[in-house]
XYZ file of C-alpha atoms in Angstrom:
138
model
C 30.266 -4.261 -11.685
C 27.385 -7.094 -11.298
C 23.730 -6.162 -10.728
C 21.189 -7.442 -8.716
C 19.794 -10.536 -10.523
C 16.313 -9.497 -9.269
C 15.916 -6.266 -11.024
C 15.788 -7.264 -14.306
C 13.499 -9.736 -13.599
C 11.191 -7.177 -12.057
C 11.455 -5.240 -15.312
C 10.277 -8.013 -17.219
C 7.012 -8.555 -15.040
C 6.526 -4.933 -15.574
C 7.329 -5.019 -19.124
C 4.934 -8.419 -19.659
C 2.114 -6.323 -18.081
C 2.863 -3.051 -20.174
C 2.980 -5.425 -23.146
C -0.208 -7.238 -22.447
C -2.136 -3.918 -22.061
C -0.596 -2.877 -25.799
C -2.219 -5.991 -26.750
C -5.777 -5.712 -25.235
C -5.910 -2.072 -25.787
C -4.135 -1.522 -29.416
C -2.364 1.504 -27.200
C 0.442 2.979 -29.641
C 1.192 5.347 -26.583
C 1.622 2.222 -24.054
C 3.953 0.401 -27.015
C 5.864 3.858 -27.368
C 6.538 4.063 -23.577
C 7.509 0.370 -23.922
C 10.035 1.075 -26.440
C 11.327 4.353 -24.860
C 11.873 1.926 -21.953
C 13.835 -0.712 -24.072
C 15.746 2.272 -25.523
C 17.191 3.698 -22.075
C 17.777 0.012 -20.659
C 19.710 -0.740 -23.836
C 21.615 2.380 -23.881
C 22.413 2.998 -20.283
C 21.612 -0.475 -18.926
C 18.962 -2.101 -17.281
C 19.420 0.328 -13.888
C 19.029 3.418 -16.178
C 15.694 2.309 -17.576
C 12.498 3.504 -15.752
C 11.957 -0.213 -14.810
C 15.267 -0.151 -13.348
C 14.935 3.008 -11.597
C 11.825 2.085 -9.892
C 13.500 -1.415 -8.580
C 16.172 0.298 -7.223
C 14.063 3.096 -5.457
C 10.893 1.638 -4.582
C 11.313 -2.371 -4.353
C 14.873 -3.100 -3.776
C 14.775 -1.328 -0.082
C 11.609 -3.454 0.722
C 13.190 -6.688 -0.253
C 16.675 -6.339 1.385
C 20.153 -6.604 0.035
C 20.737 -8.919 -2.951
C 22.301 -12.550 -2.646
C 22.450 -12.925 -6.366
C 24.351 -10.998 -8.858
C 24.873 -11.270 -12.867
C 26.738 -9.387 -15.527
C 25.014 -6.499 -16.748
C 25.715 -7.095 -20.494
C 23.283 -9.796 -21.345
C 20.486 -8.270 -19.850
C 21.687 -4.969 -21.756
C 21.739 -6.791 -24.718
C 17.768 -8.117 -24.294
C 17.007 -4.688 -23.780
C 18.032 -3.904 -27.403
C 16.569 -7.115 -28.874
C 13.579 -5.757 -27.140
C 13.820 -2.428 -28.567
C 14.033 -4.045 -31.919
C 10.848 -5.734 -31.595
C 9.091 -2.845 -30.128
C 10.131 -0.549 -33.162
C 8.939 -3.134 -35.316
C 5.520 -3.239 -33.364
C 5.361 0.289 -33.641
C 6.014 0.232 -37.604
C 2.999 -2.412 -37.898
C 0.484 -0.593 -35.331
C 1.467 3.113 -37.259
C 1.643 1.813 -41.087
C 0.654 -2.069 -41.117
C 0.512 -4.374 -42.149
C -2.119 -4.891 -39.423
C -0.765 -8.383 -38.188
C 2.834 -6.866 -37.881
C 2.106 -4.808 -34.743
C 0.255 -7.480 -32.352
C 2.626 -10.086 -33.680
C 6.031 -8.142 -32.816
C 4.391 -7.004 -29.701
C 3.463 -10.608 -29.082
C 7.092 -11.688 -29.588
C 8.326 -9.110 -26.987
C 5.749 -10.476 -24.657
C 6.567 -13.846 -24.854
C 10.152 -13.066 -23.764
C 9.404 -10.896 -20.958
C 6.869 -13.384 -19.508
C 9.551 -16.299 -19.469
C 11.785 -14.002 -17.961
C 9.286 -12.592 -15.401
C 7.672 -15.873 -14.691
C 10.859 -18.521 -14.869
C 13.435 -16.287 -15.035
C 14.350 -17.243 -18.428
C 15.993 -14.698 -20.552
C 15.715 -15.280 -23.947
C 17.993 -12.174 -25.075
C 20.497 -12.989 -22.544
C 20.807 -16.269 -23.815
C 21.159 -14.745 -27.148
C 23.953 -12.702 -25.868
C 25.899 -15.691 -24.619
C 25.279 -17.613 -27.593
C 26.564 -14.423 -30.067
C 29.773 -14.212 -27.774
C 30.443 -18.095 -28.039
C 30.046 -17.878 -31.609
C 32.341 -14.718 -32.491
C 34.939 -16.174 -29.925
C 35.071 -19.457 -32.132
C 35.405 -17.263 -35.140
C 38.528 -15.236 -33.877
């Protein structure tokens, strides 16, 4: 079942704000929260992440029915990629080296910002590339 294309973009906007706050404050707890959000989105799809639920309950009723849909698999893969970067960021903030936490968080922030601001999902593009490469290998 396809999903409302505005949902992942809303989630990316919230993710951008959270990750920017992590970089500004150095808050490991905010990064833990974002890591959990990525984990829920990767495991259950973007609709099961906290931001997906917020979009469905509070935002979508106010902006009307969707006019554009997308497959749920690419955004779910993007959540898994975000999860990897967030976990690496947590390792960096908790155990070092000192540059690793901000660097990994910054990479995740850049990807989230591209999706939020321009509708360009790096993780989704990675999903499509992996799918093409594996199809050629068969």
